[in-house]
mmCIF file of C-alpha atoms and ligand atoms in Angstrom:
data_model
loop_
_atom_site.group_PDB
_atom_site.id
_atom_site.type_symbol
_atom_site.label_atom_id
_atom_site.label_comp_id
_atom_site.label_asym_id
_atom_site.label_seq_id
_atom_site.Cartn_x
_atom_site.Cartn_y
_atom_site.Cartn_z
ATOM 1 C CA ARG A 281 -0.153 -0.087 0.500
ATOM 2 C CA ASP A 282 1.326 3.207 -1.206
ATOM 3 C CA ARG A 283 0.983 6.109 1.685
ATOM 4 C CA GLY A 284 2.114 8.507 -0.252
ATOM 5 C CA CYS A 285 5.242 11.073 0.084
ATOM 6 C CA SER A 286 5.218 13.614 3.140
ATOM 7 C CA GLY A 287 2.462 16.513 3.045
ATOM 8 C CA GLY A 288 0.184 13.830 3.996
ATOM 9 C CA GLY A 289 -0.461 11.451 7.073
ATOM 10 C CA GLN A 290 2.215 8.736 8.275
ATOM 11 C CA ARG A 291 -0.134 6.492 10.157
ATOM 12 C CA ARG A 292 -1.404 3.536 9.166
ATOM 13 C CA GLY A 293 -3.161 0.190 9.811
ATOM 14 C CA GLY A 294 -0.727 -1.198 11.797
ATOM 15 C CA VAL A 295 0.032 -4.500 14.333
ATOM 16 C CA ALA A 296 -3.527 -5.916 15.315
ATOM 17 C CA LYS A 297 -3.178 -6.198 19.579
ATOM 18 C CA SER A 298 -2.627 -8.674 20.316
ATOM 19 C CA LYS A 299 -6.460 -9.671 22.569
ATOM 20 C CA SER A 300 -5.027 -13.375 24.444
ATOM 21 C CA ARG A 301 -1.797 -12.989 26.463
ATOM 22 C CA ARG A 302 0.266 -15.979 26.177
ATOM 23 C CA LYS A 303 -0.192 -18.443 28.739
ATOM 24 C CA LYS A 304 3.059 -18.369 31.728
ATOM 25 C CA GLY A 305 4.696 -21.751 30.997
ATOM 26 C CA ALA A 306 3.268 -22.323 27.783
ATOM 27 C CA ALA A 307 5.910 -22.552 25.761
ATOM 28 C CA ALA A 308 10.135 -21.417 25.646
ATOM 29 C CA VAL A 309 10.304 -18.722 25.194
ATOM 30 C CA SER A 310 13.881 -16.592 25.156
ATOM 31 C CA VAL A 311 15.253 -13.576 23.904
ATOM 32 C CA GLU A 312 18.732 -13.513 22.150
ATOM 33 C CA PRO A 313 21.407 -10.418 21.497
ATOM 34 C CA HIS A 314 21.445 -10.011 17.570
ATOM 35 C CA ARG A 315 24.378 -8.413 15.952
ATOM 36 C CA HIS A 316 23.342 -5.057 16.229
ATOM 37 C CA GLU A 317 23.958 -3.848 19.433
ATOM 38 C CA GLY A 318 20.752 -2.787 21.650
ATOM 39 C CA VAL A 319 18.770 -5.165 19.167
ATOM 40 C CA PHE A 320 17.374 -8.152 19.730
ATOM 41 C CA ILE A 321 15.533 -11.166 18.484
ATOM 42 C CA TYR A 322 12.601 -13.299 20.578
ATOM 43 C CA ARG A 323 12.024 -16.604 20.205
ATOM 44 C CA GLY A 324 8.702 -17.602 21.093
ATOM 45 C CA ALA A 325 5.474 -19.609 19.703
ATOM 46 C CA GLU A 326 6.265 -16.587 16.638
ATOM 47 C CA ASP A 327 10.601 -14.842 15.945
ATOM 48 C CA ALA A 328 10.061 -11.280 16.825
ATOM 49 C CA LEU A 329 12.383 -8.062 15.864
ATOM 50 C CA VAL A 330 12.779 -6.717 19.700
ATOM 51 C CA THR A 331 14.222 -3.702 21.900
ATOM 52 C CA LEU A 332 14.792 -3.566 25.311
ATOM 53 C CA ASN A 333 12.099 -1.587 27.571
ATOM 54 C CA MET A 334 13.323 1.165 28.999
ATOM 55 C CA VAL A 335 9.942 2.418 29.918
ATOM 56 C CA PRO A 336 8.789 -0.946 31.295
ATOM 57 C CA GLY A 337 5.353 -1.350 31.219
ATOM 58 C CA LEU A 338 4.000 1.038 28.756
ATOM 59 C CA SER A 339 3.929 1.120 25.310
ATOM 60 C CA VAL A 340 4.379 3.357 22.724
ATOM 61 C CA TYR A 341 2.065 2.705 19.769
ATOM 62 C CA GLY A 342 0.088 -0.907 20.818
ATOM 63 C CA GLU A 343 3.211 -2.779 19.918
ATOM 64 C CA ARG A 344 2.898 -6.184 22.114
ATOM 65 C CA ARG A 345 5.637 -6.342 25.405
ATOM 66 C CA VAL A 346 7.133 -9.206 25.814
ATOM 67 C CA THR A 347 8.963 -10.075 29.589
ATOM 68 C CA VAL A 348 11.251 -12.804 29.885
ATOM 69 C CA THR A 349 13.211 -13.416 32.963
ATOM 70 C CA GLU A 350 16.906 -13.985 32.999
ATOM 71 C CA ASN A 351 19.024 -14.758 35.530
ATOM 72 C CA GLY A 352 15.878 -13.995 37.903
ATOM 73 C CA VAL A 353 15.871 -10.794 36.830
ATOM 74 C CA LYS A 354 12.556 -9.666 34.942
ATOM 75 C CA LEU A 355 13.259 -7.852 31.598
ATOM 76 C CA GLU A 356 10.744 -6.476 29.289
ATOM 77 C CA TYR A 357 11.351 -6.124 25.663
ATOM 78 C CA ARG A 358 9.076 -4.090 22.693
ATOM 79 C CA THR A 359 8.312 -5.723 19.308
ATOM 80 C CA TRP A 360 9.445 -3.862 16.777
ATOM 81 C CA ASN A 361 7.268 -4.594 13.689
ATOM 82 C CA PRO A 362 9.234 -4.270 10.131
ATOM 83 C CA PHE A 363 5.486 -2.981 8.572
ATOM 84 C CA ARG A 364 6.133 0.138 10.494
ATOM 85 C CA SER A 365 9.344 0.756 10.855
ATOM 86 C CA LYS A 366 12.111 1.596 7.787
ATOM 87 C CA LEU A 367 15.134 0.799 10.191
ATOM 88 C CA ALA A 368 13.215 -2.814 11.306
ATOM 89 C CA ALA A 369 13.136 -3.327 8.032
ATOM 90 C CA ALA A 370 16.405 -2.929 6.672
ATOM 91 C CA ILE A 371 17.295 -5.165 10.016
ATOM 92 C CA LEU A 372 15.277 -7.474 8.681
ATOM 93 C CA GLY A 373 16.919 -7.076 5.206
ATOM 94 C CA GLY A 374 20.153 -7.524 5.986
ATOM 95 C CA VAL A 375 21.591 -4.384 6.747
ATOM 96 C CA ASP A 376 25.534 -4.563 7.441
ATOM 97 C CA GLN A 377 25.669 -1.539 9.691
ATOM 98 C CA ILE A 378 23.088 0.338 11.733
ATOM 99 C CA HIS A 379 25.778 3.087 13.898
ATOM 100 C CA ILE A 380 23.325 3.404 16.277
ATOM 101 C CA LYS A 381 24.117 1.911 19.187
ATOM 102 C CA PRO A 382 23.659 2.035 23.182
ATOM 103 C CA LYS A 383 25.233 5.654 24.010
ATOM 104 C CA SER A 384 24.891 6.935 20.762
ATOM 105 C CA LYS A 385 24.133 10.831 19.529
ATOM 106 C CA VAL A 386 21.078 10.453 16.624
ATOM 107 C CA LEU A 387 19.972 13.641 14.660
ATOM 108 C CA TYR A 388 16.221 11.758 13.648
ATOM 109 C CA LEU A 389 14.601 13.312 10.283
ATOM 110 C CA GLY A 390 11.486 13.071 9.818
ATOM 111 C CA ALA A 391 10.261 11.481 13.689
ATOM 112 C CA ALA A 392 6.656 11.518 13.207
ATOM 113 C CA SER A 393 4.757 10.251 15.692
ATOM 114 C CA GLY A 394 7.575 8.512 16.966
ATOM 115 C CA THR A 395 7.212 4.733 16.482
ATOM 116 C CA THR A 396 10.722 4.118 15.327
ATOM 117 C CA VAL A 397 12.182 6.961 17.279
ATOM 118 C CA SER A 398 11.140 4.751 20.582
ATOM 119 C CA HIS A 399 12.630 2.034 19.265
ATOM 120 C CA VAL A 400 16.004 4.062 18.759
ATOM 121 C CA SER A 401 15.431 5.871 22.230
ATOM 122 C CA ASP A 402 15.968 1.775 23.631
ATOM 123 C CA ILE A 403 19.023 0.920 21.499
ATOM 124 C CA ILE A 404 21.177 4.047 22.805
ATOM 125 C CA GLY A 405 19.643 3.925 26.074
ATOM 126 C CA PRO A 406 20.224 6.314 29.339
ATOM 127 C CA ASP A 407 23.374 7.827 27.840
ATOM 128 C CA GLY A 408 21.478 8.013 24.207
ATOM 129 C CA LEU A 409 20.176 10.883 23.446
ATOM 130 C CA VAL A 410 18.043 11.316 20.582
ATOM 131 C CA TYR A 411 17.110 15.020 18.538
ATOM 132 C CA ALA A 412 13.590 14.100 16.785
ATOM 133 C CA VAL A 413 12.613 16.606 14.197
ATOM 134 C CA GLU A 414 9.518 16.835 13.170
ATOM 135 C CA PHE A 415 7.436 19.254 11.084
ATOM 136 C CA SER A 416 3.992 17.911 11.671
ATOM 137 C CA HIS A 417 1.816 19.788 14.224
ATOM 138 C CA ARG A 418 -0.328 16.692 14.790
ATOM 139 C CA ALA A 419 2.522 14.272 14.422
ATOM 140 C CA GLY A 420 4.607 16.747 16.637
ATOM 141 C CA ARG A 421 2.073 16.360 19.631
ATOM 142 C CA ASP A 422 2.063 12.743 20.074
ATOM 143 C CA LEU A 423 6.199 12.892 19.952
ATOM 144 C CA VAL A 424 6.290 15.173 22.465
ATOM 145 C CA ASN A 425 4.126 12.425 24.958
ATOM 146 C CA VAL A 426 6.468 9.658 23.515
ATOM 147 C CA ALA A 427 8.805 12.405 25.238
ATOM 148 C CA LYS A 428 7.999 13.141 28.533
ATOM 149 C CA LYS A 429 7.982 9.621 28.935
ATOM 150 C CA ARG A 430 12.449 8.585 27.797
ATOM 151 C CA THR A 431 14.606 11.180 29.099
ATOM 152 C CA ASN A 432 16.814 10.063 25.592
ATOM 153 C CA ILE A 433 14.476 11.837 23.290
ATOM 154 C CA ILE A 434 14.440 15.635 22.047
ATOM 155 C CA PRO A 435 11.604 16.911 20.092
ATOM 156 C CA VAL A 436 12.552 19.245 18.231
ATOM 157 C CA LEU A 437 9.280 20.874 15.596
ATOM 158 C CA GLU A 438 10.514 22.913 12.886
ATOM 159 C CA ASP A 439 11.370 22.131 9.046
ATOM 160 C CA ALA A 440 14.538 20.042 9.220
ATOM 161 C CA ARG A 441 15.091 22.295 5.806
ATOM 162 C CA HIS A 442 16.045 24.737 8.550
ATOM 163 C CA PRO A 443 18.831 23.207 10.434
ATOM 164 C CA LEU A 444 19.779 27.300 11.688
ATOM 165 C CA LYS A 445 16.736 27.200 13.312
ATOM 166 C CA TYR A 446 17.034 24.696 15.750
ATOM 167 C CA ARG A 447 21.151 24.606 15.989
ATOM 168 C CA MET A 448 20.978 25.590 19.292
ATOM 169 C CA LEU A 449 19.572 22.218 20.712
ATOM 170 C CA ILE A 450 20.908 19.972 18.831
ATOM 171 C CA GLY A 451 25.099 18.775 19.815
ATOM 172 C CA MET A 452 27.192 17.193 17.499
ATOM 173 C CA VAL A 453 26.102 13.920 16.307
ATOM 174 C CA ASP A 454 27.483 10.593 15.639
ATOM 175 C CA VAL A 455 24.606 9.487 13.041
ATOM 176 C CA ILE A 456 21.925 10.373 11.294
ATOM 177 C CA PHE A 457 19.190 8.398 10.142
ATOM 178 C CA ALA A 458 16.573 10.576 7.785
ATOM 179 C CA ASP A 459 12.836 8.958 6.986
ATOM 180 C CA VAL A 460 10.797 12.425 5.086
ATOM 181 C CA ALA A 461 9.655 11.312 2.595
ATOM 182 C CA GLN A 462 10.456 14.260 0.184
ATOM 183 C CA PRO A 463 11.811 15.150 -3.145
ATOM 184 C CA ASP A 464 14.898 16.730 -1.894
ATOM 185 C CA GLN A 465 15.829 14.357 0.875
ATOM 186 C CA SER A 466 19.061 14.259 -0.055
ATOM 187 C CA ARG A 467 19.479 18.183 -0.090
ATOM 188 C CA ILE A 468 18.323 17.877 3.595
ATOM 189 C CA VAL A 469 20.373 15.524 4.812
ATOM 190 C CA ALA A 470 23.404 17.483 3.570
ATOM 191 C CA LEU A 471 22.308 20.574 5.585
ATOM 192 C CA ASN A 472 22.001 19.134 8.824
ATOM 193 C CA ALA A 473 25.416 16.734 7.768
ATOM 194 C CA HIS A 474 27.071 19.908 7.285
ATOM 195 C CA THR A 475 25.689 21.591 11.126
ATOM 196 C CA PHE A 476 25.652 18.748 13.351
ATOM 197 C CA LEU A 477 27.329 15.767 12.061
ATOM 198 C CA ARG A 478 30.952 14.700 13.551
ATOM 199 C CA ASN A 479 33.488 13.901 11.292
ATOM 200 C CA GLY A 480 33.286 10.137 10.184
ATOM 201 C CA GLY A 481 30.358 10.281 11.690
ATOM 202 C CA HIS A 482 27.631 8.339 9.826
ATOM 203 C CA PHE A 483 23.732 8.313 8.233
ATOM 204 C CA LEU A 484 20.963 6.268 6.989
ATOM 205 C CA ILE A 485 18.949 7.150 4.537
ATOM 206 C CA SER A 486 15.345 5.759 3.429
ATOM 207 C CA ILE A 487 14.612 6.532 0.284
ATOM 208 C CA LYS A 488 10.719 6.142 -1.608
ATOM 209 C CA ALA A 489 11.493 6.136 -4.943
ATOM 210 C CA ASN A 490 8.168 7.399 -6.204
ATOM 211 C CA CYS A 491 8.091 10.640 -3.660
ATOM 212 C CA ILE A 492 11.696 11.734 -5.180
ATOM 213 C CA ASP A 493 10.520 10.643 -9.565
ATOM 214 C CA SER A 494 7.691 8.736 -10.262
ATOM 215 C CA THR A 495 8.387 8.773 -14.075
ATOM 216 C CA ALA A 496 11.688 7.081 -13.490
ATOM 217 C CA SER A 497 12.440 3.684 -12.358
ATOM 218 C CA ALA A 498 13.398 3.169 -8.407
ATOM 219 C CA GLU A 499 16.946 1.587 -9.365
ATOM 220 C CA ALA A 500 17.493 5.233 -11.562
ATOM 221 C CA VAL A 501 16.392 7.309 -8.333
ATOM 222 C CA PHE A 502 18.089 5.607 -6.015
ATOM 223 C CA ALA A 503 21.531 5.912 -8.386
ATOM 224 C CA SER A 504 21.239 9.481 -8.880
ATOM 225 C CA GLU A 505 20.075 10.030 -5.000
ATOM 226 C CA VAL A 506 23.540 8.388 -4.307
ATOM 227 C CA LYS A 507 25.723 10.996 -6.918
ATOM 228 C CA LYS A 508 24.335 13.646 -5.235
ATOM 229 C CA LEU A 509 25.104 12.185 -1.637
ATOM 230 C CA GLN A 510 28.300 11.616 -2.997
ATOM 231 C CA GLN A 511 29.208 15.733 -3.904
ATOM 232 C CA GLU A 512 28.013 16.633 -0.165
ATOM 233 C CA ASN A 513 30.652 14.681 0.958
ATOM 234 C CA LEU A 514 28.648 11.772 2.444
ATOM 235 C CA LYS A 515 29.760 9.317 1.469
ATOM 236 C CA PRO A 516 27.692 5.905 0.390
ATOM 237 C CA GLN A 517 28.772 2.113 1.636
ATOM 238 C CA GLU A 518 25.903 -0.033 1.333
ATOM 239 C CA GLN A 519 22.317 0.396 -0.623
ATOM 240 C CA LEU A 520 19.515 -2.153 0.369
ATOM 241 C CA THR A 521 15.668 -2.338 -0.691
ATOM 242 C CA LEU A 522 13.491 -2.955 1.449
ATOM 243 C CA GLU A 523 11.390 -5.683 -0.059
ATOM 244 C CA PRO A 524 9.075 -7.384 1.463
ATOM 245 C CA TYR A 525 8.081 -4.412 3.948
ATOM 246 C CA GLU A 526 8.373 -2.048 1.465
ATOM 247 C CA ARG A 527 8.248 -1.593 -2.092
ATOM 248 C CA ASP A 528 10.329 0.834 -4.336
ATOM 249 C CA HIS A 529 12.064 1.915 -0.925
ATOM 250 C CA ALA A 530 15.822 1.047 -0.740
ATOM 251 C CA VAL A 531 18.253 2.463 2.878
ATOM 252 C CA VAL A 532 21.429 4.217 1.726
ATOM 253 C CA VAL A 533 24.444 3.879 4.639
ATOM 254 C CA GLY A 534 27.169 5.927 4.247
ATOM 255 C CA VAL A 535 29.835 7.739 6.155
ATOM 256 C CA TYR A 536 30.444 11.917 5.999
ATOM 257 C CA ARG A 537 33.396 13.253 5.630
ATOM 258 C CA PRO A 538 35.214 9.556 6.498
ATOM 259 C CA LEU A 539 38.538 10.336 9.078
ATOM 260 C CA PRO A 540 42.279 9.314 7.565
ATOM 261 C CA LYS A 541 42.777 5.645 8.187
ATOM 262 C CA SER A 542 44.145 4.979 11.421
ATOM 263 C CA LYS A 543 47.729 2.047 10.923
HETATM 264 C C1 SAM B 841 7.628 9.112 6.589
HETATM 265 S S1 SAM B 841 7.366 9.270 7.971
HETATM 266 C C2 SAM B 841 8.355 9.421 8.971
HETATM 267 C C3 SAM B 841 8.095 7.873 9.699
HETATM 268 C C4 SAM B 841 9.122 7.971 10.571
HETATM 269 N N1 SAM B 841 10.543 7.558 10.168
HETATM 270 C C5 SAM B 841 8.441 6.636 11.597
HETATM 271 O O1 SAM B 841 9.085 5.112 11.059
HETATM 272 O O2 SAM B 841 8.507 5.892 12.640
HETATM 273 C C6 SAM B 841 7.831 11.357 7.323
HETATM 274 C C7 SAM B 841 7.586 12.802 8.440
HETATM 275 O O3 SAM B 841 8.692 13.442 8.008
HETATM 276 C C8 SAM B 841 7.885 14.323 8.444
HETATM 277 N N2 SAM B 841 8.126 15.420 7.641
HETATM 278 C C9 SAM B 841 8.102 15.401 6.060
HETATM 279 N N3 SAM B 841 9.393 16.377 5.378
HETATM 280 C C10 SAM B 841 10.067 17.206 6.524
HETATM 281 C C11 SAM B 841 10.696 18.618 6.983
HETATM 282 N N4 SAM B 841 10.912 19.067 5.937
HETATM 283 N N5 SAM B 841 11.154 18.770 8.130
HETATM 284 C C12 SAM B 841 10.335 17.974 9.498
HETATM 285 N N6 SAM B 841 9.857 16.888 8.939
HETATM 286 C C13 SAM B 841 9.221 16.271 7.985
HETATM 287 C C14 SAM B 841 6.416 14.118 7.765
HETATM 288 O O4 SAM B 841 6.046 15.282 8.375
HETATM 289 C C15 SAM B 841 6.430 12.755 8.539
HETATM 290 O O5 SAM B 841 6.196 13.128 9.872
#
């Protein structure tokens, strides 16, 4: 289902809330670390990608929570649906690096209501920070409510095209994640990278082909976006499409002003 480009609503049907809770002791469940630090895999009746809930007892967008006991300690995880989050889709699609890990400082452009931002908040933990930029007032309201409970989210209700408007709120970051679904997204990312991304920092961009050019093939759009990024000192290192979770979407991951290789 095509949800249109930015300007419209970003809400979607989403996961059906599970009505029946798993009976205690009904099945052996466990959680194991994913290759990406801060991300986990829940092994139960159905496997799921999960993150450790920073605010146990609360869901953010109706996602299912699962509790496992490890060494006598109860830990609560939140399931992460790849149909609702491009970062989750990229992880399940086998992206090599996400660069977002415990303690990271992340600038997230196009935060919407905070669905993916909340999982980034879980991954980076209490010693990380995610600056979440969103210009829609409606989505921004939800985002602010999510941030009230999660101290590592700083909501920034501004237009990502004008980073100077919010430069007083944001420090230098390790990673920029962008999902604004705008035709000038590469330019938006470049402006923010030049202002906030440390040299050698990384970027992840979700590109929705038909938001950029609905007449060209998706592959041609991805190639031309990669070229634009290169011209801005954003060096793509990896590109993958988000099938089967999203159609004609790619995620590009790369490095900004790579530091000279240490010997
Ligand atoms: C595809 S949605 C993001 C979904 C979100 N990343 C998630 O996974 O939960 C794109 C969002 O970018 C926002 N957006 C688009 N252009 C923007 C801009 N110039 N500045 C700030 N936010 C923008 C839209 O309002 C929309 O909420």
